[in-house]
DNA sequence: CGTAGCCTTGATGAGAGTCAATAGAAGTGG
DNA sequence: CCACTTCTATTGACTCTCATCAAGGCTACG
């Protein structure tokens, strides 16, 4: 129920208005002079204010002037009530920021119409503007031409950002594959994540102010959009849905890493290698039909085999390269995969998936 | 620069108004009848519309009626210009939703004042409401009484949420310690994170719609605020700064996990045990002075030793309990720590920090 | 045709997990 | 308050996975 504050010194008029408003299902708060009106406006926080102009103590102009300065009441629609019909008075009130102006004797219909309209207007204003949201943002990234962000082609082994960099962009992968690696003092490397078409890269780095603690390197020739940090921040603050989307992405990143943490801690290398094979396969070579994104027309699934250096596999598994090679040889001997150079083909995905150890 | 659309059929009046507005540094678009006015309003998207009432083709009421229904123009302030001063006409216009009403002959000062005021009003409305933001949100969580969220006391071993749950709350730890664990099919457990006073727990779980893949368990008696999911979502959409804050938290979570992934993959148990000791010490027992949060008056640093079961240490390190115990015995033999039951005291933090293997 | 960069296989040993038995600590109930 | 149970910590013995070092093969490319 909406609350309306009526500020009017003449009791009769005030109660008459109150009665009508109450009949129309509004909650009404009455003030008999300007000073009291301001106090009530502040304490009650009405949804709309009806205010007489000519009053003792503090007149209507004064009330509006005061309330317009208070951020808590500045947005409340304010309607003047008065007998004055001279144009210059009307101007006076409107130029102070009143939203409407009812002249006495007040017609009931006019009163209710004016009140209802102003309440509706406020409601309308408070609804978030229908801005281009998440969907448009994502679509824009796929525009072949007219994409609002600069798009670059990267070739194998190029670095998007390295540890220690202060990143200036968020990267959106239109096509290609990117690995995120983290290196320690003894030059040990793990691949912390893989990104493919449709993924964003570099978000955690952009959000913390400290320099990157990981680097991103292109695995296969890629086409990547750069979204400047400033632009990203604007998007995030102005579009709640885009913020929510990125938050979900981060949340899922956290989960994926937890998963890997658990596996790394307790599963033998053999199992981890198989998981890595399936991970890469699912990520890059076998998207479910409804998720296939082929912005440039190529069907990623058509790739007959996976190509990743043994070193990369090792970094993904978290084991030495020799060990990974041995496991791969075993799997080949068991007829589950085919190896030819750096190309690996999964021959029996079912068996790999069911593999217990 | 603001754009103003002037809809007026009389060329002389229109150009006069245009001239004045241009002098006042507005961009002006002119329409000579209502139909054209509507078209221009839609294509140009002006910041304010001045519109005559009496016009051929489509009169001012009609223009307002149409534009008020179009979500793209409904928010644009609309000012009527007319010679009509009869109150009922004024009502007519205002009840359609006009924001002001200037009577001809138009006084330049009034025109500029009215235009400026309405533009200012829109700007004011578009500014996000000065709601309590991030700082207030965080403060509210620490209110001993009057905390807007229900606060519960949890005792050791209580579960906040378990794997498979669909979480309904975000948890804020006012005091105490919580561990996040992840379990696999063979009942292996890793602690993926530790949370203490001032941390939020359960964010990733709330953001993805799939059930939890980890669980959270209280380590030491804790006092925890529950923030309902719905409330959180409201906060996130309405307060960009709170959203940004949580995003940063998630980003830092991702980084921490990457860090652990690397260490788990390549560092020997001994090193990992030492890291875990220092991690827990830094997290729970030696906050830098400016970060000590003692909402309930207790100084966490005063704890003389760390208490965590050997099993927990093992899960944190990602190694078997026996192995961890052996490493701890070694460290004791080397004089770096003191063991008495489940209590561990760090005797030589410097040496532990510098330890290479 | 040579060379650099991968990939592969072998031998070896240290690190870390498992199982099992014992020693303390911390509750529990009479 | 003490005996009893139950959990938790510790130590030992054994096994096995996996990293390391080393050497040889394969492939691609100039």
XYZ file of C-alpha atoms (C1' of nucleotides) in Angstrom:
774
model
C 0.000 0.000 0.000
C 1.320 3.418 -0.954
C 1.689 6.142 1.628
C 0.776 9.725 0.857
C 1.727 12.710 2.948
C -0.799 15.564 2.906
C 0.527 18.926 4.102
C -2.267 21.447 4.438
C -3.061 23.886 7.219
C -6.795 24.101 6.684
C -8.233 21.188 8.586
C -11.342 20.917 6.479
C -9.495 20.716 3.167
C -6.932 18.330 4.609
C -9.494 15.915 5.941
C -11.485 16.030 2.797
C -8.437 15.047 0.737
C -7.474 12.418 3.271
C -10.869 10.841 3.108
C -10.808 10.568 -0.665
C -7.335 9.114 -0.696
C -8.241 6.608 1.996
C -11.203 5.498 -0.024
C -8.808 4.917 -2.869
C -6.791 2.574 -0.629
C -3.875 4.807 0.142
C -2.316 5.155 3.536
C -2.440 8.840 4.439
C -0.264 10.833 6.813
C -1.360 14.371 7.657
C 0.655 17.442 8.527
C -0.912 20.734 9.448
C 2.015 22.975 8.615
C 5.198 23.019 6.602
C 7.595 22.319 9.407
C 5.678 19.294 10.560
C 5.372 18.243 6.940
C 9.135 18.192 6.438
C 9.583 16.229 9.650
C 6.990 13.666 8.641
C 8.363 13.378 5.125
C 11.701 12.483 6.608
C 10.434 10.077 9.221
C 7.695 8.378 7.241
C 9.256 8.396 3.817
C 6.003 8.715 1.893
C 5.595 7.610 -1.693
C 4.039 10.937 -2.679
C 3.554 14.343 -1.148
C 0.580 16.688 -1.585
C 1.374 20.125 -0.258
C -0.443 23.405 0.099
C 1.485 26.555 -0.745
C 0.132 29.165 1.594
C 0.833 28.002 5.118
C 2.076 29.544 8.335
C 5.529 28.735 9.712
C 6.917 27.322 6.446
C 5.150 27.647 3.116
C 4.901 25.034 0.385
C 7.805 26.434 -1.616
C 9.958 26.143 1.468
C 8.893 22.565 2.036
C 9.709 21.588 -1.532
C 12.995 23.430 -1.427
C 14.052 21.568 1.690
C 12.853 18.154 0.611
C 14.385 18.474 -2.845
C 17.783 18.840 -1.226
C 17.435 15.800 0.974
C 18.517 12.736 -1.001
C 15.999 10.644 0.886
C 13.033 12.672 -0.282
C 14.278 14.238 -3.511
C 12.796 11.408 -5.559
C 9.378 11.559 -3.975
C 6.796 13.031 -6.340
C 5.590 16.369 -5.067
C 2.232 17.909 -5.971
C 1.248 21.443 -5.012
C -2.275 22.296 -3.893
C -3.360 25.859 -4.120
C -5.953 28.382 -4.942
C -3.438 30.438 -6.822
C -3.922 30.074 -10.474
C -1.844 32.949 -11.717
C 0.688 31.596 -14.215
C 3.705 33.084 -12.476
C 2.857 31.169 -9.312
C 2.464 28.011 -11.231
C 5.891 28.635 -12.744
C 7.298 29.318 -9.326
C 6.240 25.927 -8.080
C 7.157 23.990 -11.153
C 10.546 25.624 -11.365
C 11.284 24.455 -7.877
C 10.802 20.920 -9.135
C 7.197 20.132 -8.332
C 5.728 17.355 -10.405
C 2.202 18.648 -10.638
C -0.031 21.424 -9.502
C -3.672 21.045 -8.460
C -5.833 24.118 -8.069
C -8.511 24.403 -5.455
C -11.298 23.685 -5.270
C -9.859 20.271 -5.955
C -11.766 17.981 -8.172
C -11.707 14.453 -6.748
C -11.120 12.825 -10.075
C -8.248 15.151 -10.842
C -6.718 14.505 -7.463
C -6.823 10.751 -7.836
C -5.703 10.887 -11.441
C -2.753 13.116 -10.613
C -1.721 11.002 -7.637
C -2.004 7.762 -9.518
C -0.118 9.064 -12.498
C 2.825 10.366 -10.505
C 3.092 7.147 -8.543
C 3.058 5.198 -11.776
C 5.740 7.424 -13.231
C 8.053 6.877 -10.290
C 7.560 3.171 -10.539
C 8.369 3.288 -14.199
C 11.523 5.272 -13.544
C 12.639 2.862 -10.892
C 12.436 -0.069 -13.192
C 15.847 -0.756 -14.580
C 16.329 0.611 -18.030
C 16.093 -2.060 -20.673
C 19.687 -1.749 -21.692
C 21.377 -4.134 -24.029
C 22.239 -6.846 -21.575
C 24.183 -10.025 -21.419
C 22.747 -11.554 -24.570
C 23.634 -8.523 -26.635
C 27.086 -8.389 -25.137
C 27.764 -11.994 -26.048
C 26.292 -11.581 -29.489
C 28.382 -8.511 -30.125
C 31.496 -10.566 -29.490
C 30.573 -12.860 -32.327
C 29.867 -10.247 -34.960
C 32.182 -10.976 -37.826
C 32.310 -7.315 -38.648
C 31.034 -4.569 -36.442
C 32.301 -6.282 -33.331
C 32.793 -3.356 -30.963
C 36.066 -4.761 -29.661
C 39.303 -5.177 -31.485
C 39.860 -8.712 -32.637
C 43.309 -10.158 -33.126
C 44.631 -13.363 -34.577
C 47.129 -15.167 -32.444
C 49.265 -18.026 -33.582
C 50.546 -21.024 -31.677
C 52.811 -20.246 -28.718
C 51.917 -16.593 -28.540
C 51.479 -15.283 -25.050
C 48.337 -13.374 -24.096
C 49.763 -12.382 -20.770
C 52.546 -13.640 -18.582
C 53.105 -13.895 -14.857
C 53.955 -10.478 -13.511
C 52.016 -8.561 -16.139
C 49.350 -6.125 -15.133
C 46.636 -7.143 -17.516
C 44.721 -4.459 -19.373
C 42.246 -6.596 -21.211
C 39.790 -9.355 -20.852
C 40.138 -11.844 -23.678
C 37.267 -13.507 -25.417
C 38.125 -16.498 -27.529
C 36.175 -16.591 -30.744
C 38.059 -19.583 -31.971
C 41.164 -21.513 -31.051
C 42.529 -22.912 -27.846
C 44.338 -21.272 -24.978
C 46.086 -22.749 -21.957
C 46.557 -21.085 -18.592
C 49.785 -22.025 -16.965
C 51.346 -21.370 -13.627
C 55.060 -21.737 -13.026
C 56.954 -22.066 -9.783
C 60.482 -21.133 -8.793
C 61.930 -24.424 -10.039
C 60.325 -24.009 -13.450
C 57.665 -26.582 -12.771
C 54.561 -25.842 -14.756
C 50.920 -26.812 -14.390
C 48.145 -26.055 -16.761
C 45.451 -24.683 -14.499
C 42.781 -24.434 -17.145
C 42.063 -24.747 -20.822
C 39.909 -22.303 -22.722
C 38.251 -22.662 -26.060
C 35.774 -20.888 -28.288
C 33.282 -18.955 -26.199
C 35.448 -18.697 -23.096
C 36.716 -15.587 -21.401
C 40.332 -15.463 -20.369
C 42.033 -13.332 -17.774
C 39.124 -12.434 -15.571
C 40.693 -13.274 -12.206
C 43.749 -11.292 -13.178
C 41.718 -8.227 -14.064
C 39.754 -8.272 -10.868
C 42.596 -8.382 -8.401
C 44.892 -5.398 -8.587
C 48.013 -7.445 -8.023
C 49.916 -8.510 -11.108
C 49.072 -11.781 -12.803
C 50.221 -14.938 -11.141
C 49.605 -17.059 -14.155
C 50.074 -16.742 -17.854
C 47.994 -17.608 -20.858
C 49.405 -19.043 -24.035
C 47.763 -19.865 -27.332
C 47.788 -23.564 -28.226
C 46.266 -23.468 -31.666
C 45.840 -20.465 -33.890
C 43.165 -18.387 -32.303
C 40.981 -15.421 -32.962
C 40.535 -13.377 -29.852
C 38.579 -10.245 -28.904
C 40.167 -7.810 -26.501
C 37.864 -6.094 -24.055
C 39.631 -3.218 -22.304
C 39.531 -3.323 -18.533
C 37.761 0.021 -18.278
C 35.055 -1.174 -20.608
C 34.625 -4.353 -18.622
C 34.246 -2.465 -15.379
C 31.623 -0.215 -16.919
C 29.722 -3.222 -18.166
C 29.907 -4.886 -14.811
C 28.569 -1.950 -12.896
C 25.849 -1.027 -15.343
C 24.572 -4.486 -16.209
C 23.685 -6.654 -13.300
C 23.181 -9.626 -15.569
C 26.638 -9.413 -17.043
C 28.067 -9.211 -13.552
C 26.065 -12.247 -12.554
C 27.278 -14.097 -15.612
C 30.916 -13.477 -14.838
C 30.352 -14.371 -11.237
C 28.993 -17.700 -12.330
C 31.961 -18.239 -14.548
C 34.271 -17.569 -11.635
C 32.266 -19.825 -9.359
C 32.516 -22.621 -11.839
C 36.248 -21.996 -12.171
C 36.589 -22.408 -8.449
C 34.720 -25.682 -8.566
C 36.719 -27.055 -11.425
C 39.894 -26.316 -9.583
C 38.638 -27.956 -6.426
C 37.863 -31.004 -8.493
C 41.346 -31.104 -9.920
C 42.858 -30.536 -6.504
C 41.098 -33.607 -5.224
C 42.122 -35.741 -8.172
C 45.680 -34.541 -8.119
C 45.957 -35.398 -4.456
C 44.539 -38.893 -4.547
C 44.351 -40.377 -7.989
C 47.198 -42.269 -9.590
C 48.753 -40.879 -12.708
C 47.028 -43.391 -14.948
C 43.624 -42.233 -13.883
C 44.620 -38.618 -14.165
C 45.909 -39.111 -17.673
C 42.626 -40.662 -18.707
C 40.723 -37.783 -17.113
C 42.879 -35.327 -18.989
C 42.249 -37.127 -22.285
C 38.530 -37.029 -21.693
C 38.640 -33.438 -20.487
C 40.387 -32.195 -23.585
C 38.193 -34.327 -25.781
C 34.995 -33.016 -24.224
C 36.225 -29.471 -24.088
C 37.560 -29.154 -27.585
C 36.446 -32.044 -29.702
C 33.004 -33.167 -28.718
C 30.722 -30.401 -27.681
C 27.119 -31.507 -27.321
C 25.125 -30.466 -30.350
C 23.284 -27.652 -28.698
C 26.490 -26.106 -27.496
C 28.474 -26.193 -30.683
C 29.539 -22.660 -31.372
C 30.987 -22.280 -34.796
C 31.339 -18.562 -35.248
C 33.625 -18.976 -38.182
C 31.860 -21.838 -39.756
C 34.231 -24.602 -38.770
C 32.899 -27.532 -36.880
C 35.368 -28.233 -34.132
C 34.100 -31.752 -33.737
C 35.290 -32.669 -37.168
C 38.857 -32.778 -35.883
C 39.780 -36.451 -36.080
C 42.332 -36.356 -33.281
C 43.679 -34.201 -30.512
C 46.966 -32.457 -30.912
C 48.816 -31.381 -27.824
C 52.486 -31.835 -27.083
C 53.434 -34.523 -24.587
C 54.808 -31.755 -22.430
C 51.406 -30.074 -22.348
C 49.725 -33.318 -21.434
C 52.208 -33.744 -18.622
C 51.535 -30.234 -17.345
C 47.846 -30.857 -17.509
C 48.112 -34.130 -15.634
C 50.616 -32.848 -13.136
C 53.181 -35.541 -13.717
C 56.496 -35.963 -15.484
C 56.442 -36.250 -19.224
C 58.003 -39.710 -19.230
C 55.348 -41.034 -16.892
C 52.590 -39.642 -19.034
C 54.159 -41.176 -22.132
C 54.330 -44.551 -20.422
C 50.682 -44.382 -19.474
C 49.735 -43.391 -22.990
C 51.701 -46.327 -24.361
C 49.869 -48.648 -21.997
C 46.529 -47.269 -23.102
C 47.534 -47.800 -26.703
C 48.592 -51.359 -25.951
C 45.181 -51.873 -24.414
C 43.549 -50.606 -27.565
C 41.861 -47.588 -26.076
C 43.749 -44.869 -27.894
C 45.827 -44.462 -31.001
C 49.057 -42.526 -31.021
C 50.836 -41.068 -33.999
C 53.311 -38.414 -33.100
C 51.585 -35.722 -31.092
C 48.228 -36.808 -32.391
C 46.065 -38.820 -30.060
C 42.814 -40.432 -31.118
C 40.420 -41.849 -28.596
C 39.327 -45.240 -29.854
C 37.148 -46.417 -27.009
C 35.699 -43.533 -25.062
C 33.297 -45.743 -23.153
C 36.034 -47.904 -21.768
C 38.128 -44.863 -20.903
C 35.225 -43.311 -19.058
C 34.517 -46.435 -17.054
C 38.156 -47.036 -16.243
C 38.553 -47.395 -12.518
C 42.317 -47.265 -12.154
C 25.541 17.716 -24.796
C 21.842 17.186 -24.246
C 19.500 16.842 -27.165
C 16.091 18.464 -27.134
C 13.290 17.703 -29.546
C 11.009 20.635 -30.312
C 7.656 19.719 -31.846
C 5.799 22.806 -32.972
C 3.983 23.515 -36.204
C 4.433 27.261 -36.254
C 7.818 27.829 -37.819
C 8.388 31.147 -36.145
C 7.765 29.901 -32.634
C 9.766 26.735 -33.279
C 12.776 28.619 -34.558
C 12.635 31.096 -31.777
C 12.707 28.337 -29.197
C 15.410 26.505 -31.083
C 17.586 29.564 -31.140
C 17.310 30.099 -27.431
C 18.061 26.484 -26.653
C 21.022 26.471 -28.986
C 22.400 29.511 -27.248
C 22.125 27.570 -24.035
C 24.303 24.836 -25.554
C 21.678 22.256 -26.279
C 21.492 20.256 -29.429
C 18.057 20.840 -30.924
C 16.038 18.665 -33.269
C 12.940 20.191 -34.825
C 9.688 18.613 -35.905
C 6.900 20.549 -37.569
C 4.059 18.217 -36.737
C 3.147 15.438 -34.316
C 3.736 12.522 -36.613
C 7.203 13.717 -37.501
C 7.786 14.421 -33.833
C 7.054 10.843 -32.836
C 9.317 9.525 -35.568
C 12.156 11.793 -34.515
C 11.685 11.002 -30.845
C 12.141 7.337 -31.681
C 15.069 7.739 -34.019
C 16.964 10.468 -32.211
C 16.185 9.506 -28.624
C 16.220 13.069 -27.267
C 16.868 13.862 -23.636
C 13.810 16.103 -23.417
C 10.796 16.880 -25.552
C 9.041 20.253 -25.941
C 5.731 19.816 -27.681
C 2.938 22.082 -28.817
C -0.597 20.882 -28.249
C -2.544 22.244 -31.166
C -1.061 20.759 -34.289
C -2.316 19.294 -37.550
C -2.027 15.539 -38.224
C -1.395 14.531 -34.635
C -1.828 16.870 -31.704
C 0.381 17.118 -28.624
C -1.813 14.866 -26.494
C -1.539 12.201 -29.134
C 2.248 12.555 -29.287
C 2.542 12.189 -25.525
C 0.140 9.280 -25.475
C 2.186 7.415 -28.060
C 5.573 8.196 -26.627
C 4.503 7.329 -23.095
C 3.732 3.809 -24.234
C 7.055 3.272 -25.934
C 9.570 2.052 -23.357
C 12.343 3.836 -25.217
C 10.762 7.236 -24.814
C 8.572 6.836 -21.750
C 11.293 8.156 -19.499
C 12.017 11.239 -21.543
C 10.756 14.383 -19.829
C 7.907 15.913 -21.788
C 6.936 19.576 -21.607
C 3.827 20.975 -23.265
C 3.849 24.365 -24.981
C 0.537 26.041 -25.500
C -1.519 29.126 -25.497
C -4.273 27.348 -23.652
C -4.330 28.363 -20.077
C -7.693 26.996 -19.079
C -7.214 24.766 -16.064
C -8.977 21.775 -17.570
C -6.558 21.777 -20.498
C -3.689 21.949 -18.154
C -5.140 18.950 -16.271
C -5.600 17.107 -19.523
C -1.963 17.401 -20.342
C -0.644 16.680 -16.877
C -2.906 13.681 -16.472
C -1.438 12.194 -19.587
C 1.912 12.282 -17.857
C 3.487 15.515 -18.998
C 6.171 16.818 -16.719
C 5.571 20.518 -17.168
C 3.464 22.969 -19.072
C 4.688 26.231 -20.525
C 2.165 28.795 -21.707
C 2.738 31.024 -24.690
C 4.013 33.573 -25.132
C 6.946 31.706 -23.712
C 9.283 33.545 -21.447
C 12.869 32.644 -22.243
C 13.865 32.384 -18.634
C 10.952 30.121 -17.858
C 11.745 27.937 -20.844
C 15.353 27.484 -19.876
C 14.496 27.023 -16.221
C 11.902 24.376 -16.976
C 14.151 22.513 -19.402
C 17.100 22.585 -17.068
C 15.074 21.472 -14.113
C 13.505 18.482 -15.847
C 16.851 17.378 -17.214
C 18.309 17.638 -13.750
C 15.439 15.635 -12.328
C 15.922 12.817 -14.788
C 19.601 12.755 -14.037
C 18.832 12.579 -10.365
C 16.424 9.718 -10.884
C 18.888 7.829 -12.996
C 21.546 7.990 -10.390
C 21.456 4.836 -8.392
C 19.651 5.353 -5.155
C 22.104 6.059 -2.397
C 21.459 2.795 -0.710
C 23.651 1.411 1.965
C 26.531 -0.008 -0.037
C 29.306 -2.434 0.558
C 30.705 -0.779 3.649
C 27.314 -0.705 5.309
C 26.659 -4.272 4.302
C 29.864 -5.444 5.915
C 29.306 -3.324 8.980
C 25.799 -4.656 9.382
C 27.192 -8.149 9.568
C 29.187 -7.196 12.610
C 26.438 -5.537 14.595
C 26.189 -7.399 17.855
C 22.527 -6.674 17.972
C 20.487 -5.319 15.126
C 22.320 -7.429 12.608
C 19.759 -7.773 9.843
C 20.586 -11.429 9.305
C 20.018 -14.291 11.626
C 23.137 -15.284 13.453
C 23.723 -18.804 14.686
C 26.313 -20.398 16.880
C 27.834 -23.533 15.487
C 29.950 -25.946 17.416
C 32.845 -28.074 16.300
C 32.044 -30.630 13.591
C 28.743 -29.111 12.647
C 28.105 -29.080 8.927
C 27.083 -25.849 7.219
C 26.289 -27.632 4.012
C 27.221 -30.949 2.505
C 27.897 -32.231 -0.971
C 24.633 -32.653 -2.778
C 22.817 -29.949 -0.858
C 21.183 -27.113 -2.670
C 22.400 -24.242 -0.564
C 19.940 -21.589 0.493
C 22.258 -19.244 2.316
C 25.500 -17.458 2.088
C 27.427 -17.743 5.329
C 29.393 -14.975 6.917
C 31.799 -15.981 9.624
C 31.829 -13.543 12.508
C 34.131 -15.704 14.506
C 35.455 -19.214 14.435
C 36.990 -21.385 11.731
C 35.432 -23.329 8.912
C 36.925 -25.826 6.491
C 35.713 -26.560 2.990
C 36.163 -30.161 2.026
C 35.677 -32.141 -1.116
C 35.309 -35.888 -1.092
C 35.672 -38.361 -3.916
C 34.144 -41.769 -4.523
C 36.817 -43.573 -2.514
C 36.263 -41.333 0.491
C 39.421 -39.384 -0.072
C 39.119 -35.899 1.267
C 40.912 -32.646 0.530
C 40.443 -29.383 2.313
C 40.031 -26.934 -0.513
C 39.976 -23.831 1.638
C 39.901 -22.539 5.170
C 37.731 -19.663 6.270
C 37.941 -17.523 9.344
C 36.414 -14.412 10.838
C 35.373 -12.009 8.078
C 35.135 -14.611 5.342
C 32.118 -15.548 3.301
C 31.370 -19.197 2.810
C 29.320 -20.921 0.155
C 29.426 -18.340 -2.598
C 30.376 -20.630 -5.482
C 27.652 -23.038 -4.435
C 25.017 -20.332 -4.423
C 25.951 -19.007 -7.811
C 25.815 -22.211 -9.777
C 22.422 -23.841 -9.768
C 23.800 -27.327 -9.527
C 23.950 -28.818 -6.058
C 27.031 -28.307 -3.929
C 30.090 -30.284 -4.835
C 31.826 -29.550 -1.606
C 30.859 -29.285 1.982
C 31.698 -26.895 4.768
C 32.309 -27.951 8.324
C 32.984 -25.941 11.433
C 36.404 -26.510 12.967
C 36.150 -24.412 16.089
C 33.020 -23.049 17.663
C 31.823 -20.355 15.348
C 29.324 -17.561 15.137
C 27.909 -17.301 11.683
C 25.443 -14.993 9.923
C 23.109 -16.506 7.383
C 22.311 -14.402 4.348
C 19.432 -15.895 2.390
C 20.087 -16.499 -1.281
C 17.260 -14.238 -2.401
C 18.648 -11.416 -0.313
C 22.105 -11.949 -1.720
C 20.838 -11.828 -5.282
C 19.007 -8.599 -4.563
C 22.142 -7.121 -3.080
C 24.210 -8.209 -6.027
C 21.920 -6.719 -8.610
C 21.259 -3.484 -6.800
C 24.748 -2.735 -5.508
C 27.459 -2.817 -8.085
C 30.088 -2.427 -5.388
C 28.946 -5.497 -3.509
C 28.951 -7.443 -6.735
C 32.470 -6.260 -7.464
C 33.540 -7.230 -3.973
C 32.283 -10.766 -4.299
C 33.793 -11.027 -7.721
C 37.147 -10.119 -6.282
C 36.715 -12.709 -3.580
C 36.003 -15.338 -6.196
C 38.936 -14.239 -8.302
C 41.240 -14.556 -5.351
C 39.787 -17.982 -4.590
C 40.648 -19.067 -8.091
C 44.199 -17.847 -7.678
C 44.680 -19.523 -4.351
C 43.555 -22.791 -5.801
C 45.872 -22.460 -8.770
C 48.673 -21.893 -6.331
C 47.803 -25.030 -4.416
C 47.443 -27.002 -7.607
C 50.977 -26.131 -8.557
C 52.373 -26.978 -5.163
C 50.451 -30.198 -4.908
C 51.764 -31.305 -8.272
C 55.419 -30.589 -7.750
C 56.403 -30.049 -4.164
C 57.386 -32.862 -1.849
C 55.249 -33.546 1.167
C 57.697 -31.975 3.546
C 57.486 -28.632 1.798
C 53.738 -28.882 1.588
C 53.425 -29.597 5.263
C 55.475 -26.532 6.073
C 53.351 -24.432 3.734
C 50.233 -25.703 5.428
C 51.610 -24.849 8.866
C 52.413 -21.332 7.746
C 49.113 -20.977 5.930
C 47.070 -21.868 8.968
C 49.264 -19.769 11.180
C 48.937 -16.712 8.974
C 45.258 -17.234 8.377
C 44.163 -17.841 11.908
C 46.875 -16.950 14.340
C 48.861 -14.003 13.095
C 46.786 -11.469 11.265
C 48.638 -8.240 10.615
C 47.599 -5.600 13.109
C 45.458 -3.606 10.750
C 43.497 -6.645 9.786
C 42.733 -8.030 13.187
C 38.994 -8.246 13.406
C 37.821 -8.978 16.866
C 34.094 -8.506 16.699
C 33.583 -10.298 19.947
C 36.521 -8.872 21.734
C 38.782 -11.873 21.564
C 42.171 -11.467 20.060
C 42.767 -14.443 17.875
C 46.503 -13.894 17.923
C 46.657 -14.650 21.582
C 46.169 -18.328 20.855
C 49.471 -19.915 21.864
C 49.238 -22.839 19.466
C 47.287 -24.185 16.566
C 44.814 -26.962 17.088
C 43.830 -29.074 14.133
C 43.564 -32.825 14.022
C 46.298 -34.718 12.209
C 43.644 -35.884 9.814
C 42.794 -32.292 8.940
C 46.434 -31.469 8.400
C 46.693 -34.439 6.096
C 43.658 -33.349 4.114
C 45.053 -29.866 3.858
C 48.426 -31.083 2.657
C 46.992 -33.712 0.371
C 48.948 -36.597 1.782
C 48.364 -39.570 4.034
C 48.068 -38.928 7.735
C 51.054 -41.114 8.584
C 53.266 -39.246 6.172
C 52.237 -35.922 7.609
C 52.910 -37.176 11.117
C 56.373 -38.317 10.119
C 57.164 -34.933 8.623
C 55.906 -33.190 11.746
C 58.100 -35.444 13.904
C 61.079 -34.538 11.757
C 60.354 -30.841 12.090
C 60.090 -31.270 15.848
C 63.409 -33.123 15.912
C 64.914 -30.185 14.024
C 63.555 -27.807 16.636
C 61.250 -25.848 14.401
C 57.952 -26.809 15.930
C 56.605 -28.180 19.173
C 54.022 -30.948 19.309
C 51.797 -31.834 22.199
C 48.828 -33.869 21.213
C 46.910 -32.047 18.505
C 48.517 -28.783 19.483
C 51.259 -27.490 17.270
C 53.380 -24.476 18.137
C 55.648 -22.872 15.589
C 58.985 -22.249 17.285
C 61.008 -20.859 14.406
C 58.822 -19.264 11.803
C 61.757 -17.705 9.988
C 63.433 -21.007 9.438
C 60.182 -22.597 8.342
C 59.608 -19.828 5.829
C 63.053 -20.095 4.353
C 62.979 -23.886 4.197
C 63.797 -25.018 0.703
C 62.887 -28.705 0.921
C 70.776 -34.564 -45.652
C 71.538 -32.818 -41.372
C 69.881 -31.027 -37.270
C 66.691 -29.607 -33.832
C 62.889 -30.724 -31.424
C 59.838 -34.130 -30.020
C 58.710 -38.748 -28.621
C 59.958 -43.326 -26.475
C 62.023 -46.812 -23.684
C 65.077 -48.550 -19.904
C 67.223 -48.709 -15.435
C 67.259 -47.031 -10.905
C 66.075 -45.179 -6.419
C 63.735 -42.088 -3.374
C 59.427 -40.551 -1.708
C 55.181 -41.584 -0.091
C 51.174 -44.790 0.593
C 49.347 -48.896 3.108
C 48.779 -52.047 6.794
C 49.366 -53.145 11.383
C 50.436 -52.613 16.028
C 51.089 -49.545 19.999
C 50.848 -45.456 22.839
C 48.462 -41.458 24.566
C 44.564 -38.352 25.238
C 39.956 -37.379 26.001
C 35.636 -38.520 27.185
C 31.953 -41.461 29.795
C 29.543 -43.520 33.185
C 29.340 -45.827 37.480
C 37.550 -40.190 41.116
C 38.711 -44.189 38.687
C 38.155 -47.836 35.252
C 36.645 -48.228 30.722
C 35.940 -47.064 26.056
C 36.935 -44.539 22.137
C 39.256 -41.590 19.558
C 43.665 -39.712 18.022
C 48.592 -39.768 17.463
C 52.804 -42.426 16.595
C 56.075 -45.722 14.912
C 57.708 -49.584 12.102
C 57.941 -52.532 8.055
C 56.977 -53.174 3.562
C 55.543 -52.036 -1.171
C 54.894 -49.539 -5.097
C 54.276 -45.551 -7.772
C 56.529 -42.180 -10.058
C 60.499 -38.871 -10.860
C 65.052 -38.771 -12.627
C 68.774 -39.609 -15.605
C 70.300 -41.373 -19.827
C 70.235 -42.887 -24.397
C 68.162 -43.835 -28.675
C 64.393 -43.131 -32.414
C 61.305 -40.491 -35.103
C 59.659 -36.404 -37.698
C 59.627 -32.035 -39.571
C 61.811 -28.586 -41.736
C 65.370 -25.795 -43.649
